[in-house]
């Protein structure tokens, strides 16, 4: 299922929530309508919370079916809450916005090339997948640029052929270039998705919707 939504008037819904195949963590002040739309589109259970005392949960957390990586600024109580549902590791690194800096599914992960090797190892262990460091479209915050599931990936419209091949090789899914929210190039910020469905910012055009549906193999 694919649905349109916005969060507190903002179409960049991926900034405020994170999801895998089974569970989603959503900013604590989310409206009931947003929570319901996410539950219906992705068919997951939802839990409202903060991360590092902030509502930008999607920017600060990345997860797949194996585990979650959160900002090292997170409160122990926040980490404990996530660990009720999935193993969780806090990464103590200046690049603390894990959701913005990591693109992952259950097959692999692409990381901001500025992460030090010891942090890459911690992320790999937490997510249970091989990690490759690279920029996409010349930009290091790869998690904000793309949205990947276990069925497909949509990526920044300016991604090169080599970028697309890297995504496909690492994540083991097909990838296509597109935009979201009427021309926005930050697909991770505008989409929440898993293999069952997607919630998309409500400024997305019908043409963009079709490309996202194709890229995430939700037809």
PDB file of N, CA and C in Angstrom, residues 14-20 25-26 50-52 54-64 67-74 88-91 95-104 143-144:
ATOM      1  N   UNK A  14      10.088  11.449   6.454  1.00  0.00           N
ATOM      2  CA  UNK A  14      11.162  10.548   6.834  1.00  0.00           C
ATOM      3  C   UNK A  14      12.096  11.112   7.882  1.00  0.00           C
ATOM      4  N   UNK A  15      12.014  12.403   8.126  1.00  0.00           N
ATOM      5  CA  UNK A  15      12.826  13.035   9.167  1.00  0.00           C
ATOM      6  C   UNK A  15      12.310  12.673  10.557  1.00  0.00           C
ATOM      7  N   UNK A  16      11.031  12.353  10.657  1.00  0.00           N
ATOM      8  CA  UNK A  16      10.383  12.233  11.957  1.00  0.00           C
ATOM      9  C   UNK A  16      10.035  10.804  12.363  1.00  0.00           C
ATOM     10  N   UNK A  17      10.374   9.819  11.542  1.00  0.00           N
ATOM     11  CA  UNK A  17      10.068   8.429  11.868  1.00  0.00           C
ATOM     12  C   UNK A  17      11.049   7.513  11.156  1.00  0.00           C
ATOM     13  N   UNK A  18      11.137   6.281  11.667  1.00  0.00           N
ATOM     14  CA  UNK A  18      11.982   5.256  11.060  1.00  0.00           C
ATOM     15  C   UNK A  18      11.227   3.942  11.147  1.00  0.00           C
ATOM     16  N   UNK A  19      11.425   3.061  10.164  1.00  0.00           N
ATOM     17  CA  UNK A  19      10.672   1.806  10.156  1.00  0.00           C
ATOM     18  C   UNK A  19      11.497   0.690   9.539  1.00  0.00           C
ATOM     19  N   UNK A  20      11.201  -0.535   9.967  1.00  0.00           N
ATOM     20  CA  UNK A  20      11.699  -1.718   9.270  1.00  0.00           C
ATOM     21  C   UNK A  20      10.493  -2.571   8.887  1.00  0.00           C
ATOM     22  N   UNK A  25       9.386   3.604  14.849  1.00  0.00           N
ATOM     23  CA  UNK A  25       9.519   4.568  15.936  1.00  0.00           C
ATOM     24  C   UNK A  25       9.227   5.951  15.361  1.00  0.00           C
ATOM     25  N   UNK A  26       8.336   6.670  16.031  1.00  0.00           N
ATOM     26  CA  UNK A  26       7.813   7.931  15.520  1.00  0.00           C
ATOM     27  C   UNK A  26       7.998   9.015  16.568  1.00  0.00           C
ATOM     28  N   UNK A  50      11.190  10.010  21.691  1.00  0.00           N
ATOM     29  CA  UNK A  50      12.217  10.955  21.264  1.00  0.00           C
ATOM     30  C   UNK A  50      13.540  10.214  21.146  1.00  0.00           C
ATOM     31  N   UNK A  51      14.476  10.795  20.419  1.00  0.00           N
ATOM     32  CA  UNK A  51      15.853  10.297  20.350  1.00  0.00           C
ATOM     33  C   UNK A  51      16.761  11.496  20.572  1.00  0.00           C
ATOM     34  N   UNK A  52      17.675  11.375  21.518  1.00  0.00           N
ATOM     35  CA  UNK A  52      18.517  12.506  21.921  1.00  0.00           C
ATOM     36  C   UNK A  52      17.654  13.706  22.305  1.00  0.00           C
ATOM     37  N   UNK A  54      15.023  14.668  20.940  1.00  0.00           N
ATOM     38  CA  UNK A  54      14.557  15.357  19.735  1.00  0.00           C
ATOM     39  C   UNK A  54      13.439  14.583  19.057  1.00  0.00           C
ATOM     40  N   UNK A  55      12.642  15.298  18.266  1.00  0.00           N
ATOM     41  CA  UNK A  55      11.582  14.664  17.494  1.00  0.00           C
ATOM     42  C   UNK A  55      12.060  14.176  16.128  1.00  0.00           C
ATOM     43  N   UNK A  56      13.298  14.470  15.719  1.00  0.00           N
ATOM     44  CA  UNK A  56      13.769  14.066  14.384  1.00  0.00           C
ATOM     45  C   UNK A  56      14.289  12.627  14.435  1.00  0.00           C
ATOM     46  N   UNK A  57      13.396  11.726  14.776  1.00  0.00           N
ATOM     47  CA  UNK A  57      13.746  10.319  14.985  1.00  0.00           C
ATOM     48  C   UNK A  57      14.319   9.698  13.720  1.00  0.00           C
ATOM     49  N   UNK A  58      13.741  10.012  12.564  1.00  0.00           N
ATOM     50  CA  UNK A  58      14.214   9.432  11.318  1.00  0.00           C
ATOM     51  C   UNK A  58      15.609   9.872  10.930  1.00  0.00           C
ATOM     52  N   UNK A  59      15.995  11.068  11.322  1.00  0.00           N
ATOM     53  CA  UNK A  59      17.345  11.550  11.033  1.00  0.00           C
ATOM     54  C   UNK A  59      18.389  10.909  11.934  1.00  0.00           C
ATOM     55  N   UNK A  60      17.984  10.520  13.131  1.00  0.00           N
ATOM     56  CA  UNK A  60      18.935  10.067  14.148  1.00  0.00           C
ATOM     57  C   UNK A  60      19.011   8.558  14.301  1.00  0.00           C
ATOM     58  N   UNK A  61      18.131   7.817  13.617  1.00  0.00           N
ATOM     59  CA  UNK A  61      18.083   6.359  13.755  1.00  0.00           C
ATOM     60  C   UNK A  61      18.052   5.714  12.378  1.00  0.00           C
ATOM     61  N   UNK A  62      18.787   4.608  12.228  1.00  0.00           N
ATOM     62  CA  UNK A  62      18.641   3.755  11.055  1.00  0.00           C
ATOM     63  C   UNK A  62      18.465   2.334  11.560  1.00  0.00           C
ATOM     64  N   UNK A  63      17.656   1.553  10.861  1.00  0.00           N
ATOM     65  CA  UNK A  63      17.514   0.161  11.269  1.00  0.00           C
ATOM     66  C   UNK A  63      17.105  -0.717  10.095  1.00  0.00           C
ATOM     67  N   UNK A  64      17.431  -2.004  10.250  1.00  0.00           N
ATOM     68  CA  UNK A  64      16.924  -3.032   9.353  1.00  0.00           C
ATOM     69  C   UNK A  64      16.275  -4.097  10.234  1.00  0.00           C
ATOM     70  N   UNK A  67      18.855  -5.002  13.481  1.00  0.00           N
ATOM     71  CA  UNK A  67      19.223  -4.109  14.569  1.00  0.00           C
ATOM     72  C   UNK A  67      19.040  -2.657  14.198  1.00  0.00           C
ATOM     73  N   UNK A  68      19.308  -1.806  15.177  1.00  0.00           N
ATOM     74  CA  UNK A  68      19.186  -0.359  14.992  1.00  0.00           C
ATOM     75  C   UNK A  68      20.474   0.323  15.414  1.00  0.00           C
ATOM     76  N   UNK A  69      20.797   1.419  14.751  1.00  0.00           N
ATOM     77  CA  UNK A  69      21.916   2.286  15.119  1.00  0.00           C
ATOM     78  C   UNK A  69      21.330   3.654  15.440  1.00  0.00           C
ATOM     79  N   UNK A  70      21.688   4.188  16.601  1.00  0.00           N
ATOM     80  CA  UNK A  70      21.140   5.476  17.025  1.00  0.00           C
ATOM     81  C   UNK A  70      22.265   6.447  17.346  1.00  0.00           C
ATOM     82  N   UNK A  71      21.899   7.689  17.415  1.00  0.00           N
ATOM     83  CA  UNK A  71      22.843   8.740  17.777  1.00  0.00           C
ATOM     84  C   UNK A  71      23.458   8.477  19.141  1.00  0.00           C
ATOM     85  N   UNK A  72      24.751   8.740  19.253  1.00  0.00           N
ATOM     86  CA  UNK A  72      25.428   8.618  20.538  1.00  0.00           C
ATOM     87  C   UNK A  72      24.960   9.628  21.559  1.00  0.00           C
ATOM     88  N   UNK A  73      24.186  10.601  21.141  1.00  0.00           N
ATOM     89  CA  UNK A  73      23.619  11.587  22.056  1.00  0.00           C
ATOM     90  C   UNK A  73      22.337  11.088  22.720  1.00  0.00           C
ATOM     91  N   UNK A  74      21.903   9.893  22.361  1.00  0.00           N
ATOM     92  CA  UNK A  74      20.654   9.353  22.891  1.00  0.00           C
ATOM     93  C   UNK A  74      20.742   9.097  24.383  1.00  0.00           C
ATOM     94  N   UNK A  88      19.920  -2.652  19.681  1.00  0.00           N
ATOM     95  CA  UNK A  88      20.237  -1.254  19.380  1.00  0.00           C
ATOM     96  C   UNK A  88      21.647  -0.912  19.841  1.00  0.00           C
ATOM     97  N   UNK A  89      22.374  -0.190  19.003  1.00  0.00           N
ATOM     98  CA  UNK A  89      23.720   0.270  19.320  1.00  0.00           C
ATOM     99  C   UNK A  89      23.775   1.783  19.127  1.00  0.00           C
ATOM    100  N   UNK A  90      24.313   2.474  20.111  1.00  0.00           N
ATOM    101  CA  UNK A  90      24.529   3.920  20.001  1.00  0.00           C
ATOM    102  C   UNK A  90      25.945   4.169  19.496  1.00  0.00           C
ATOM    103  N   UNK A  91      26.073   4.947  18.444  1.00  0.00           N
ATOM    104  CA  UNK A  91      27.372   5.252  17.846  1.00  0.00           C
ATOM    105  C   UNK A  91      27.828   6.622  18.330  1.00  0.00           C
ATOM    106  N   UNK A  95      29.455  12.282  13.497  1.00  0.00           N
ATOM    107  CA  UNK A  95      28.382  12.047  12.526  1.00  0.00           C
ATOM    108  C   UNK A  95      27.272  11.274  13.231  1.00  0.00           C
ATOM    109  N   UNK A  96      26.568  11.950  14.132  1.00  0.00           N
ATOM    110  CA  UNK A  96      25.642  11.242  15.015  1.00  0.00           C
ATOM    111  C   UNK A  96      24.241  11.079  14.436  1.00  0.00           C
ATOM    112  N   UNK A  97      23.950  11.680  13.288  1.00  0.00           N
ATOM    113  CA  UNK A  97      22.633  11.512  12.667  1.00  0.00           C
ATOM    114  C   UNK A  97      22.651  10.250  11.808  1.00  0.00           C
ATOM    115  N   UNK A  98      22.482   9.103  12.466  1.00  0.00           N
ATOM    116  CA  UNK A  98      22.626   7.813  11.787  1.00  0.00           C
ATOM    117  C   UNK A  98      21.675   7.676  10.604  1.00  0.00           C
ATOM    118  N   UNK A  99      20.454   8.149  10.747  1.00  0.00           N
ATOM    119  CA  UNK A  99      19.498   8.031   9.656  1.00  0.00           C
ATOM    120  C   UNK A  99      19.892   8.809   8.421  1.00  0.00           C
ATOM    121  N   UNK A 100      20.583   9.911   8.599  1.00  0.00           N
ATOM    122  CA  UNK A 100      21.032  10.720   7.464  1.00  0.00           C
ATOM    123  C   UNK A 100      22.286  10.164   6.812  1.00  0.00           C
ATOM    124  N   UNK A 101      23.092   9.452   7.582  1.00  0.00           N
ATOM    125  CA  UNK A 101      24.424   9.052   7.123  1.00  0.00           C
ATOM    126  C   UNK A 101      24.556   7.588   6.736  1.00  0.00           C
ATOM    127  N   UNK A 102      23.486   6.815   6.901  1.00  0.00           N
ATOM    128  CA  UNK A 102      23.527   5.382   6.620  1.00  0.00           C
ATOM    129  C   UNK A 102      22.314   4.990   5.787  1.00  0.00           C
ATOM    130  N   UNK A 103      22.549   4.287   4.691  1.00  0.00           N
ATOM    131  CA  UNK A 103      21.500   3.709   3.856  1.00  0.00           C
ATOM    132  C   UNK A 103      21.586   2.200   4.002  1.00  0.00           C
ATOM    133  N   UNK A 104      20.522   1.558   4.475  1.00  0.00           N
ATOM    134  CA  UNK A 104      20.619   0.132   4.781  1.00  0.00           C
ATOM    135  C   UNK A 104      19.331  -0.612   4.471  1.00  0.00           C
ATOM    136  N   UNK A 143      21.995   8.452   3.598  1.00  0.00           N
ATOM    137  CA  UNK A 143      20.709   8.027   4.127  1.00  0.00           C
ATOM    138  C   UNK A 143      19.589   9.002   3.833  1.00  0.00           C
ATOM    139  N   UNK A 144      19.921  10.272   3.757  1.00  0.00           N
ATOM    140  CA  UNK A 144      18.895  11.279   3.464  1.00  0.00           C
ATOM    141  C   UNK A 144      18.562  11.343   1.979  1.00  0.00           C
TER     142      UNK A 144
END
